[in-house]
Amino acid sequence: MKCVNCGRELEEGKLYCPDCGYEIKMVPDFEPEIEETMIGALEEITSELAEEMPGEQDEPAEEQQQKQEKSAGRLRFYSILTAVCLIAALGLGLFVSRQMGSLETQLSKAEAYAAEKKYAKAIEYTLRAVDLDSANMDIRNKLGEYYVLDGQEKNAVTTFQDIITNDRENEDAYRNLIGIYEKAEDYKAIEALVRSSNSDKIMNAFTKYIANPPQFSYPQGTYEEIISLKLTTNTAGTVYYTLDGKEPSEKSAVYQNSIVLDDGIYTVKAFFINEYGIRSETSVQIYQIHIDKAHEPEVTPDSGEYNQPQMISATVPKGEQVYYTVDGSTPTRDSIAYNNPIAMPIGGSSYQFISYSADGAASEVVKRDYAFSFQSSLDLQSAMNLLIVGLMEKGIVGDTDCSVPGKGGRNLYVCSSAIAINEKNYFLMIEYYEDPTGVNTRTGNMYCVDGETGELYTAAIDDDGHYSVISF
């Protein structure tokens, strides 16, 4: 027997062509009981008819005629009975055939075989169901799933692709096909599949497999203010970027926070790599930032060597804020805010100042280097000893180790600078409290020791940064 659809030679008993899946149409067999009943009825009719056949030719003509009429009547009766039996048997056979070949039956048997992990049989019955309802994509998806379970990934892929061809938004088919590609770690194939859908529904459902170019929070153009540029992506991953127009690579800067674009011209290039290693195209934007710089702080005194106390001050126009560093680093808005004049430290020191306008524009950095040698009758260590003795007499500290009575910790006194008040020079001592765990906290108390007489004072500073002394 050959398949009428593709012409392949078929083995006897095959219901579906193994090449094209075409159903082999066969005349349904009757149930054995029906067939036996029909055969029995026909044999009985034949037997009785044989008995009724005319015998000897020498019987009187009248008797022969009576027998022939009687036989003809019985023949008509049995013919009608046979026809009725045949019709009943045919109806029953067609009913059984329809029941055996119904869509519900095929699906039920497929599920039963699948539950027993007999996936080849499940596939066989699901193919029949597909023939009965070829437009039902749920059945086709089920067929593909059985192919996967049976290890027939090639047929599964073909099945899911056929579904997608007929239904571009069949999410189940995409999910099943993506599952096969993901198992093979073929993420490029997944991205190509999702993009080829041209469907927002599918793109949104499987966006994590797509690597779209980074989106910029500002359109390219000219700005008269500092901008904080943000780069966003469609899913989790890493963005790499450059600001000088060079092609970015995985060795370029990694985007983490917003990118501050100050005065200047920037060609920003960025690309995105998602968590599956898929790289996006590169986004390019050009920004021209034209802003007025803030005023450079006017810092006094100038750099140099000094032997008398000095106050370091920085002034800028109203609305601008000064920041400074003392460790040689370039100051930013995260550095120490300048609010009051600074007592010049004893010894060597280096300051860097910067100013920021209200709209965030920065000035040029101003540097000052100082060497201060304090000329006095007392040296620093003698001044410190006089202070500790005075504090012990007042009961502020309990011993020369400056332990604080009733608190468990001790005070620390730091003298880093000297000040001049009313033509007198003083060592300036800053008080800190060190708790039992070693944490230091500034107490707000300050003391002065006259550099010539050793007299002790309590120091104070007003809102304008001017120092004053009060008798200890």
PDB file of N, CA and C in Angstrom, residues 12-109:
ATOM      1  N   GLU A  12       2.044  -2.785   6.334  1.00  0.00           N
ATOM      2  CA  GLU A  12       0.646  -3.145   6.587  1.00  0.00           C
ATOM      3  C   GLU A  12       0.267  -2.798   8.021  1.00  0.00           C
ATOM      4  N   GLY A  13      -0.906  -2.220   8.188  1.00  0.00           N
ATOM      5  CA  GLY A  13      -1.387  -1.888   9.538  1.00  0.00           C
ATOM      6  C   GLY A  13      -1.092  -0.461   9.956  1.00  0.00           C
ATOM      7  N   LYS A  14      -0.250   0.284   9.175  1.00  0.00           N
ATOM      8  CA  LYS A  14       0.072   1.670   9.529  1.00  0.00           C
ATOM      9  C   LYS A  14      -1.144   2.577   9.309  1.00  0.00           C
ATOM     10  N   LEU A  15      -1.407   3.421  10.321  1.00  0.00           N
ATOM     11  CA  LEU A  15      -2.548   4.333  10.221  1.00  0.00           C
ATOM     12  C   LEU A  15      -2.136   5.713   9.730  1.00  0.00           C
ATOM     13  N   TYR A  16      -0.841   6.062   9.922  1.00  0.00           N
ATOM     14  CA  TYR A  16      -0.337   7.368   9.507  1.00  0.00           C
ATOM     15  C   TYR A  16       0.976   7.183   8.783  1.00  0.00           C
ATOM     16  N   CYS A  17       1.186   8.029   7.767  1.00  0.00           N
ATOM     17  CA  CYS A  17       2.448   7.996   7.030  1.00  0.00           C
ATOM     18  C   CYS A  17       3.557   8.533   7.927  1.00  0.00           C
ATOM     19  N   PRO A  18       4.663   7.798   8.113  1.00  0.00           N
ATOM     20  CA  PRO A  18       5.756   8.290   8.980  1.00  0.00           C
ATOM     21  C   PRO A  18       6.479   9.482   8.391  1.00  0.00           C
ATOM     22  N   ASP A  19       6.336   9.719   7.054  1.00  0.00           N
ATOM     23  CA  ASP A  19       7.033  10.859   6.446  1.00  0.00           C
ATOM     24  C   ASP A  19       6.201  12.132   6.538  1.00  0.00           C
ATOM     25  N   CYS A  20       4.986  12.090   6.068  1.00  0.00           N
ATOM     26  CA  CYS A  20       4.174  13.315   6.003  1.00  0.00           C
ATOM     27  C   CYS A  20       3.067  13.362   7.044  1.00  0.00           C
ATOM     28  N   GLY A  21       2.830  12.236   7.771  1.00  0.00           N
ATOM     29  CA  GLY A  21       1.821  12.234   8.810  1.00  0.00           C
ATOM     30  C   GLY A  21       0.402  12.113   8.295  1.00  0.00           C
ATOM     31  N   TYR A  22       0.246  11.796   6.990  1.00  0.00           N
ATOM     32  CA  TYR A  22      -1.098  11.728   6.409  1.00  0.00           C
ATOM     33  C   TYR A  22      -1.832  10.495   6.915  1.00  0.00           C
ATOM     34  N   GLU A  23      -3.101  10.662   7.251  1.00  0.00           N
ATOM     35  CA  GLU A  23      -3.896   9.541   7.792  1.00  0.00           C
ATOM     36  C   GLU A  23      -4.261   8.580   6.659  1.00  0.00           C
ATOM     37  N   ILE A  24      -4.064   7.267   6.908  1.00  0.00           N
ATOM     38  CA  ILE A  24      -4.418   6.238   5.921  1.00  0.00           C
ATOM     39  C   ILE A  24      -5.890   5.893   6.111  1.00  0.00           C
ATOM     40  N   LYS A  25      -6.694   6.238   5.139  1.00  0.00           N
ATOM     41  CA  LYS A  25      -8.138   6.024   5.237  1.00  0.00           C
ATOM     42  C   LYS A  25      -8.447   4.541   4.973  1.00  0.00           C
ATOM     43  N   MET A  26      -9.058   3.879   5.935  1.00  0.00           N
ATOM     44  CA  MET A  26      -9.397   2.457   5.806  1.00  0.00           C
ATOM     45  C   MET A  26     -10.865   2.263   6.169  1.00  0.00           C
ATOM     46  N   VAL A  27     -11.473   1.270   5.550  1.00  0.00           N
ATOM     47  CA  VAL A  27     -12.874   0.961   5.861  1.00  0.00           C
ATOM     48  C   VAL A  27     -12.921   0.318   7.224  1.00  0.00           C
ATOM     49  N   PRO A  28     -13.706   0.844   8.163  1.00  0.00           N
ATOM     50  CA  PRO A  28     -13.710   0.299   9.508  1.00  0.00           C
ATOM     51  C   PRO A  28     -14.249  -1.125   9.541  1.00  0.00           C
ATOM     52  N   ASP A  29     -13.616  -1.976  10.347  1.00  0.00           N
ATOM     53  CA  ASP A  29     -14.095  -3.350  10.553  1.00  0.00           C
ATOM     54  C   ASP A  29     -15.305  -3.324  11.467  1.00  0.00           C
ATOM     55  N   PHE A  30     -16.235  -4.278  11.220  1.00  0.00           N
ATOM     56  CA  PHE A  30     -17.373  -4.419  12.097  1.00  0.00           C
ATOM     57  C   PHE A  30     -16.965  -5.174  13.338  1.00  0.00           C
ATOM     58  N   GLU A  31     -17.756  -5.036  14.388  1.00  0.00           N
ATOM     59  CA  GLU A  31     -17.527  -5.794  15.594  1.00  0.00           C
ATOM     60  C   GLU A  31     -17.737  -7.281  15.293  1.00  0.00           C
ATOM     61  N   PRO A  32     -16.990  -8.185  15.933  1.00  0.00           N
ATOM     62  CA  PRO A  32     -17.118  -9.636  15.669  1.00  0.00           C
ATOM     63  C   PRO A  32     -18.535 -10.140  15.867  1.00  0.00           C
ATOM     64  N   GLU A  33     -19.247  -9.665  16.912  1.00  0.00           N
ATOM     65  CA  GLU A  33     -20.605 -10.153  17.172  1.00  0.00           C
ATOM     66  C   GLU A  33     -21.542  -9.804  16.018  1.00  0.00           C
ATOM     67  N   ILE A  34     -21.343  -8.556  15.486  1.00  0.00           N
ATOM     68  CA  ILE A  34     -22.200  -8.136  14.369  1.00  0.00           C
ATOM     69  C   ILE A  34     -21.939  -9.002  13.144  1.00  0.00           C
ATOM     70  N   GLU A  35     -20.630  -9.205  12.893  1.00  0.00           N
ATOM     71  CA  GLU A  35     -20.266  -9.991  11.713  1.00  0.00           C
ATOM     72  C   GLU A  35     -20.800 -11.420  11.814  1.00  0.00           C
ATOM     73  N   GLU A  36     -20.691 -12.051  12.995  1.00  0.00           N
ATOM     74  CA  GLU A  36     -21.176 -13.421  13.163  1.00  0.00           C
ATOM     75  C   GLU A  36     -22.685 -13.479  12.973  1.00  0.00           C
ATOM     76  N   THR A  37     -23.389 -12.464  13.499  1.00  0.00           N
ATOM     77  CA  THR A  37     -24.850 -12.441  13.352  1.00  0.00           C
ATOM     78  C   THR A  37     -25.248 -12.357  11.890  1.00  0.00           C
ATOM     79  N   MET A  38     -24.539 -11.512  11.147  1.00  0.00           N
ATOM     80  CA  MET A  38     -24.843 -11.352   9.719  1.00  0.00           C
ATOM     81  C   MET A  38     -24.572 -12.657   8.968  1.00  0.00           C
ATOM     82  N   ILE A  39     -23.416 -13.269   9.261  1.00  0.00           N
ATOM     83  CA  ILE A  39     -23.063 -14.513   8.563  1.00  0.00           C
ATOM     84  C   ILE A  39     -24.088 -15.601   8.881  1.00  0.00           C
ATOM     85  N   GLY A  40     -24.460 -15.679  10.180  1.00  0.00           N
ATOM     86  CA  GLY A  40     -25.440 -16.697  10.585  1.00  0.00           C
ATOM     87  C   GLY A  40     -26.767 -16.514   9.898  1.00  0.00           C
ATOM     88  N   ALA A  41     -27.193 -15.256   9.809  1.00  0.00           N
ATOM     89  CA  ALA A  41     -28.478 -14.976   9.163  1.00  0.00           C
ATOM     90  C   ALA A  41     -28.459 -15.376   7.703  1.00  0.00           C
ATOM     91  N   LEU A  42     -27.354 -15.080   7.035  1.00  0.00           N
ATOM     92  CA  LEU A  42     -27.252 -15.418   5.615  1.00  0.00           C
ATOM     93  C   LEU A  42     -27.217 -16.919   5.415  1.00  0.00           C
ATOM     94  N   GLU A  43     -26.499 -17.654   6.295  1.00  0.00           N
ATOM     95  CA  GLU A  43     -26.418 -19.116   6.164  1.00  0.00           C
ATOM     96  C   GLU A  43     -27.789 -19.752   6.376  1.00  0.00           C
ATOM     97  N   GLU A  44     -28.556 -19.229   7.353  1.00  0.00           N
ATOM     98  CA  GLU A  44     -29.885 -19.775   7.620  1.00  0.00           C
ATOM     99  C   GLU A  44     -30.809 -19.562   6.427  1.00  0.00           C
ATOM    100  N   ILE A  45     -30.697 -18.352   5.876  1.00  0.00           N
ATOM    101  CA  ILE A  45     -31.530 -18.062   4.699  1.00  0.00           C
ATOM    102  C   ILE A  45     -31.182 -19.008   3.566  1.00  0.00           C
ATOM    103  N   THR A  46     -29.881 -19.211   3.367  1.00  0.00           N
ATOM    104  CA  THR A  46     -29.431 -20.090   2.278  1.00  0.00           C
ATOM    105  C   THR A  46     -29.939 -21.508   2.485  1.00  0.00           C
ATOM    106  N   SER A  47     -29.868 -21.971   3.730  1.00  0.00           N
ATOM    107  CA  SER A  47     -30.292 -23.342   4.045  1.00  0.00           C
ATOM    108  C   SER A  47     -31.776 -23.529   3.795  1.00  0.00           C
ATOM    109  N   GLU A  48     -32.552 -22.586   4.271  1.00  0.00           N
ATOM    110  CA  GLU A  48     -33.983 -22.703   4.110  1.00  0.00           C
ATOM    111  C   GLU A  48     -34.397 -22.604   2.656  1.00  0.00           C
ATOM    112  N   LEU A  49     -33.702 -21.721   1.968  1.00  0.00           N
ATOM    113  CA  LEU A  49     -34.015 -21.610   0.542  1.00  0.00           C
ATOM    114  C   LEU A  49     -33.721 -22.914  -0.185  1.00  0.00           C
ATOM    115  N   ALA A  50     -32.656 -23.591   0.237  1.00  0.00           N
ATOM    116  CA  ALA A  50     -32.282 -24.856  -0.411  1.00  0.00           C
ATOM    117  C   ALA A  50     -33.337 -25.916  -0.142  1.00  0.00           C
ATOM    118  N   GLU A  51     -33.894 -25.926   1.065  1.00  0.00           N
ATOM    119  CA  GLU A  51     -34.922 -26.892   1.401  1.00  0.00           C
ATOM    120  C   GLU A  51     -36.194 -26.648   0.616  1.00  0.00           C
ATOM    121  N   GLU A  52     -36.451 -25.400   0.322  1.00  0.00           N
ATOM    122  CA  GLU A  52     -37.684 -25.042  -0.356  1.00  0.00           C
ATOM    123  C   GLU A  52     -37.606 -25.206  -1.874  1.00  0.00           C
ATOM    124  N   MET A  53     -36.414 -25.535  -2.361  1.00  0.00           N
ATOM    125  CA  MET A  53     -36.266 -25.652  -3.815  1.00  0.00           C
ATOM    126  C   MET A  53     -37.150 -26.802  -4.328  1.00  0.00           C
ATOM    127  N   PRO A  54     -37.757 -26.704  -5.546  1.00  0.00           N
ATOM    128  CA  PRO A  54     -38.627 -27.780  -6.113  1.00  0.00           C
ATOM    129  C   PRO A  54     -37.868 -29.100  -6.229  1.00  0.00           C
ATOM    130  N   GLY A  55     -38.550 -30.211  -5.925  1.00  0.00           N
ATOM    131  CA  GLY A  55     -37.898 -31.534  -5.966  1.00  0.00           C
ATOM    132  C   GLY A  55     -38.120 -32.223  -7.300  1.00  0.00           C
ATOM    133  N   GLU A  56     -38.873 -33.325  -7.221  1.00  0.00           N
ATOM    134  CA  GLU A  56     -39.113 -34.148  -8.423  1.00  0.00           C
ATOM    135  C   GLU A  56     -39.943 -33.380  -9.438  1.00  0.00           C
ATOM    136  N   GLN A  57     -39.635 -33.584 -10.634  1.00  0.00           N
ATOM    137  CA  GLN A  57     -40.341 -32.901 -11.721  1.00  0.00           C
ATOM    138  C   GLN A  57     -41.697 -33.512 -12.024  1.00  0.00           C
ATOM    139  N   ASP A  58     -41.915 -34.723 -11.426  1.00  0.00           N
ATOM    140  CA  ASP A  58     -43.150 -35.412 -11.769  1.00  0.00           C
ATOM    141  C   ASP A  58     -44.293 -35.068 -10.828  1.00  0.00           C
ATOM    142  N   GLU A  59     -44.057 -34.069  -9.845  1.00  0.00           N
ATOM    143  CA  GLU A  59     -45.150 -33.654  -8.976  1.00  0.00           C
ATOM    144  C   GLU A  59     -46.189 -32.934  -9.814  1.00  0.00           C
ATOM    145  N   PRO A  60     -47.462 -33.002  -9.356  1.00  0.00           N
ATOM    146  CA  PRO A  60     -48.529 -32.323 -10.109  1.00  0.00           C
ATOM    147  C   PRO A  60     -48.226 -30.839 -10.249  1.00  0.00           C
ATOM    148  N   ALA A  61     -48.631 -30.265 -11.278  1.00  0.00           N
ATOM    149  CA  ALA A  61     -48.360 -28.852 -11.577  1.00  0.00           C
ATOM    150  C   ALA A  61     -48.932 -27.934 -10.537  1.00  0.00           C
ATOM    151  N   GLU A  62     -50.107 -28.346  -9.970  1.00  0.00           N
ATOM    152  CA  GLU A  62     -50.748 -27.472  -8.981  1.00  0.00           C
ATOM    153  C   GLU A  62     -49.930 -27.386  -7.702  1.00  0.00           C
ATOM    154  N   GLU A  63     -49.373 -28.582  -7.274  1.00  0.00           N
ATOM    155  CA  GLU A  63     -48.543 -28.605  -6.050  1.00  0.00           C
ATOM    156  C   GLU A  63     -47.237 -27.830  -6.252  1.00  0.00           C
ATOM    157  N   GLN A  64     -46.656 -27.988  -7.462  1.00  0.00           N
ATOM    158  CA  GLN A  64     -45.404 -27.259  -7.741  1.00  0.00           C
ATOM    159  C   GLN A  64     -45.626 -25.749  -7.681  1.00  0.00           C
ATOM    160  N   GLN A  65     -46.770 -25.300  -8.185  1.00  0.00           N
ATOM    161  CA  GLN A  65     -47.046 -23.860  -8.178  1.00  0.00           C
ATOM    162  C   GLN A  65     -47.214 -23.326  -6.769  1.00  0.00           C
ATOM    163  N   GLN A  66     -47.889 -24.117  -5.895  1.00  0.00           N
ATOM    164  CA  GLN A  66     -48.094 -23.699  -4.502  1.00  0.00           C
ATOM    165  C   GLN A  66     -46.745 -23.577  -3.765  1.00  0.00           C
ATOM    166  N   LYS A  67     -45.863 -24.568  -3.991  1.00  0.00           N
ATOM    167  CA  LYS A  67     -44.541 -24.543  -3.334  1.00  0.00           C
ATOM    168  C   LYS A  67     -43.711 -23.348  -3.794  1.00  0.00           C
ATOM    169  N   GLN A  68     -43.813 -23.047  -5.107  1.00  0.00           N
ATOM    170  CA  GLN A  68     -43.029 -21.922  -5.632  1.00  0.00           C
ATOM    171  C   GLN A  68     -43.498 -20.596  -5.041  1.00  0.00           C
ATOM    172  N   GLU A  69     -44.847 -20.479  -4.880  1.00  0.00           N
ATOM    173  CA  GLU A  69     -45.380 -19.231  -4.316  1.00  0.00           C
ATOM    174  C   GLU A  69     -44.964 -19.095  -2.859  1.00  0.00           C
ATOM    175  N   LYS A  70     -45.040 -20.212  -2.123  1.00  0.00           N
ATOM    176  CA  LYS A  70     -44.626 -20.197  -0.712  1.00  0.00           C
ATOM    177  C   LYS A  70     -43.145 -19.858  -0.567  1.00  0.00           C
ATOM    178  N   SER A  71     -42.335 -20.436  -1.433  1.00  0.00           N
ATOM    179  CA  SER A  71     -40.874 -20.172  -1.393  1.00  0.00           C
ATOM    180  C   SER A  71     -40.557 -18.725  -1.727  1.00  0.00           C
ATOM    181  N   ALA A  72     -41.277 -18.196  -2.690  1.00  0.00           N
ATOM    182  CA  ALA A  72     -41.041 -16.786  -3.069  1.00  0.00           C
ATOM    183  C   ALA A  72     -41.396 -15.851  -1.940  1.00  0.00           C
ATOM    184  N   GLY A  73     -42.473 -16.184  -1.176  1.00  0.00           N
ATOM    185  CA  GLY A  73     -42.860 -15.331  -0.035  1.00  0.00           C
ATOM    186  C   GLY A  73     -41.804 -15.338   1.053  1.00  0.00           C
ATOM    187  N   ARG A  74     -41.322 -16.544   1.316  1.00  0.00           N
ATOM    188  CA  ARG A  74     -40.269 -16.624   2.342  1.00  0.00           C
ATOM    189  C   ARG A  74     -38.995 -15.906   1.884  1.00  0.00           C
ATOM    190  N   LEU A  75     -38.679 -15.996   0.615  1.00  0.00           N
ATOM    191  CA  LEU A  75     -37.484 -15.328   0.093  1.00  0.00           C
ATOM    192  C   LEU A  75     -37.594 -13.816   0.280  1.00  0.00           C
ATOM    193  N   ARG A  76     -38.807 -13.290   0.008  1.00  0.00           N
ATOM    194  CA  ARG A  76     -38.989 -11.848   0.196  1.00  0.00           C
ATOM    195  C   ARG A  76     -38.803 -11.451   1.668  1.00  0.00           C
ATOM    196  N   PHE A  77     -39.364 -12.267   2.563  1.00  0.00           N
ATOM    197  CA  PHE A  77     -39.259 -11.979   4.011  1.00  0.00           C
ATOM    198  C   PHE A  77     -37.799 -11.967   4.480  1.00  0.00           C
ATOM    199  N   TYR A  78     -37.076 -13.015   4.078  1.00  0.00           N
ATOM    200  CA  TYR A  78     -35.675 -13.104   4.526  1.00  0.00           C
ATOM    201  C   TYR A  78     -34.791 -12.044   3.862  1.00  0.00           C
ATOM    202  N   SER A  79     -35.142 -11.652   2.690  1.00  0.00           N
ATOM    203  CA  SER A  79     -34.379 -10.587   2.014  1.00  0.00           C
ATOM    204  C   SER A  79     -34.526  -9.271   2.779  1.00  0.00           C
ATOM    205  N   ILE A  80     -35.788  -9.020   3.211  1.00  0.00           N
ATOM    206  CA  ILE A  80     -36.030  -7.784   3.979  1.00  0.00           C
ATOM    207  C   ILE A  80     -35.302  -7.843   5.318  1.00  0.00           C
ATOM    208  N   LEU A  81     -35.374  -9.034   5.966  1.00  0.00           N
ATOM    209  CA  LEU A  81     -34.696  -9.200   7.255  1.00  0.00           C
ATOM    210  C   LEU A  81     -33.184  -9.003   7.114  1.00  0.00           C
ATOM    211  N   THR A  82     -32.615  -9.542   6.076  1.00  0.00           N
ATOM    212  CA  THR A  82     -31.170  -9.408   5.841  1.00  0.00           C
ATOM    213  C   THR A  82     -30.777  -7.949   5.620  1.00  0.00           C
ATOM    214  N   ALA A  83     -31.619  -7.265   4.843  1.00  0.00           N
ATOM    215  CA  ALA A  83     -31.331  -5.851   4.576  1.00  0.00           C
ATOM    216  C   ALA A  83     -31.353  -5.039   5.863  1.00  0.00           C
ATOM    217  N   VAL A  84     -32.338  -5.357   6.736  1.00  0.00           N
ATOM    218  CA  VAL A  84     -32.428  -4.639   8.011  1.00  0.00           C
ATOM    219  C   VAL A  84     -31.193  -4.906   8.859  1.00  0.00           C
ATOM    220  N   CYS A  85     -30.767  -6.151   8.900  1.00  0.00           N
ATOM    221  CA  CYS A  85     -29.561  -6.502   9.686  1.00  0.00           C
ATOM    222  C   CYS A  85     -28.322  -5.791   9.154  1.00  0.00           C
ATOM    223  N   LEU A  86     -28.215  -5.763   7.834  1.00  0.00           N
ATOM    224  CA  LEU A  86     -27.053  -5.101   7.228  1.00  0.00           C
ATOM    225  C   LEU A  86     -27.030  -3.611   7.560  1.00  0.00           C
ATOM    226  N   ILE A  87     -28.205  -2.967   7.478  1.00  0.00           N
ATOM    227  CA  ILE A  87     -28.283  -1.527   7.771  1.00  0.00           C
ATOM    228  C   ILE A  87     -27.929  -1.263   9.231  1.00  0.00           C
ATOM    229  N   ALA A  88     -28.459  -2.105  10.119  1.00  0.00           N
ATOM    230  CA  ALA A  88     -28.168  -1.937  11.550  1.00  0.00           C
ATOM    231  C   ALA A  88     -26.678  -2.128  11.831  1.00  0.00           C
ATOM    232  N   ALA A  89     -26.108  -3.171  11.202  1.00  0.00           N
ATOM    233  CA  ALA A  89     -24.675  -3.440  11.424  1.00  0.00           C
ATOM    234  C   ALA A  89     -23.821  -2.299  10.897  1.00  0.00           C
ATOM    235  N   LEU A  90     -24.195  -1.783   9.698  1.00  0.00           N
ATOM    236  CA  LEU A  90     -23.435  -0.677   9.117  1.00  0.00           C
ATOM    237  C   LEU A  90     -23.511   0.558  10.007  1.00  0.00           C
ATOM    238  N   GLY A  91     -24.724   0.856  10.526  1.00  0.00           N
ATOM    239  CA  GLY A  91     -24.866   2.019  11.422  1.00  0.00           C
ATOM    240  C   GLY A  91     -24.042   1.873  12.668  1.00  0.00           C
ATOM    241  N   LEU A  92     -24.095   0.664  13.249  1.00  0.00           N
ATOM    242  CA  LEU A  92     -23.298   0.424  14.460  1.00  0.00           C
ATOM    243  C   LEU A  92     -21.811   0.545  14.171  1.00  0.00           C
ATOM    244  N   GLY A  93     -21.398   0.022  13.027  1.00  0.00           N
ATOM    245  CA  GLY A  93     -19.971   0.096  12.661  1.00  0.00           C
ATOM    246  C   GLY A  93     -19.517   1.534  12.482  1.00  0.00           C
ATOM    247  N   LEU A  94     -20.376   2.351  11.805  1.00  0.00           N
ATOM    248  CA  LEU A  94     -20.014   3.756  11.613  1.00  0.00           C
ATOM    249  C   LEU A  94     -19.962   4.501  12.942  1.00  0.00           C
ATOM    250  N   PHE A  95     -20.909   4.153  13.845  1.00  0.00           N
ATOM    251  CA  PHE A  95     -20.913   4.798  15.171  1.00  0.00           C
ATOM    252  C   PHE A  95     -19.622   4.487  15.933  1.00  0.00           C
ATOM    253  N   VAL A  96     -19.259   3.207  15.926  1.00  0.00           N
ATOM    254  CA  VAL A  96     -18.022   2.800  16.619  1.00  0.00           C
ATOM    255  C   VAL A  96     -16.812   3.460  15.988  1.00  0.00           C
ATOM    256  N   SER A  97     -16.821   3.537  14.632  1.00  0.00           N
ATOM    257  CA  SER A  97     -15.680   4.141  13.936  1.00  0.00           C
ATOM    258  C   SER A  97     -15.534   5.605  14.310  1.00  0.00           C
ATOM    259  N   ARG A  98     -16.711   6.324  14.361  1.00  0.00           N
ATOM    260  CA  ARG A  98     -16.641   7.745  14.710  1.00  0.00           C
ATOM    261  C   ARG A  98     -16.137   7.932  16.134  1.00  0.00           C
ATOM    262  N   GLN A  99     -16.653   7.052  17.017  1.00  0.00           N
ATOM    263  CA  GLN A  99     -16.218   7.170  18.402  1.00  0.00           C
ATOM    264  C   GLN A  99     -14.734   6.901  18.533  1.00  0.00           C
ATOM    265  N   MET A 100     -14.225   5.918  17.835  1.00  0.00           N
ATOM    266  CA  MET A 100     -12.792   5.584  17.899  1.00  0.00           C
ATOM    267  C   MET A 100     -11.951   6.691  17.299  1.00  0.00           C
ATOM    268  N   GLY A 101     -12.479   7.497  16.358  1.00  0.00           N
ATOM    269  CA  GLY A 101     -11.679   8.510  15.682  1.00  0.00           C
ATOM    270  C   GLY A 101     -12.017   9.927  16.072  1.00  0.00           C
ATOM    271  N   SER A 102     -12.774  10.192  17.128  1.00  0.00           N
ATOM    272  CA  SER A 102     -13.143  11.544  17.516  1.00  0.00           C
ATOM    273  C   SER A 102     -11.951  12.307  18.072  1.00  0.00           C
ATOM    274  N   LEU A 103     -12.004  13.653  18.000  1.00  0.00           N
ATOM    275  CA  LEU A 103     -10.915  14.509  18.489  1.00  0.00           C
ATOM    276  C   LEU A 103     -10.682  14.291  19.982  1.00  0.00           C
ATOM    277  N   GLU A 104     -11.790  14.223  20.724  1.00  0.00           N
ATOM    278  CA  GLU A 104     -11.657  14.046  22.168  1.00  0.00           C
ATOM    279  C   GLU A 104     -10.981  12.727  22.508  1.00  0.00           C
ATOM    280  N   THR A 105     -11.318  11.692  21.741  1.00  0.00           N
ATOM    281  CA  THR A 105     -10.720  10.383  21.987  1.00  0.00           C
ATOM    282  C   THR A 105      -9.215  10.402  21.741  1.00  0.00           C
ATOM    283  N   GLN A 106      -8.810  11.039  20.632  1.00  0.00           N
ATOM    284  CA  GLN A 106      -7.379  11.092  20.298  1.00  0.00           C
ATOM    285  C   GLN A 106      -6.600  11.832  21.391  1.00  0.00           C
ATOM    286  N   LEU A 107      -7.142  12.955  21.833  1.00  0.00           N
ATOM    287  CA  LEU A 107      -6.447  13.745  22.857  1.00  0.00           C
ATOM    288  C   LEU A 107      -6.412  13.009  24.191  1.00  0.00           C
ATOM    289  N   SER A 108      -7.504  12.355  24.515  1.00  0.00           N
ATOM    290  CA  SER A 108      -7.565  11.614  25.774  1.00  0.00           C
ATOM    291  C   SER A 108      -6.543  10.485  25.787  1.00  0.00           C
ATOM    292  N   LYS A 109      -6.474   9.746  24.675  1.00  0.00           N
ATOM    293  CA  LYS A 109      -5.506   8.648  24.602  1.00  0.00           C
ATOM    294  C   LYS A 109      -4.071   9.177  24.614  1.00  0.00           C
TER     295      LYS A 109
END
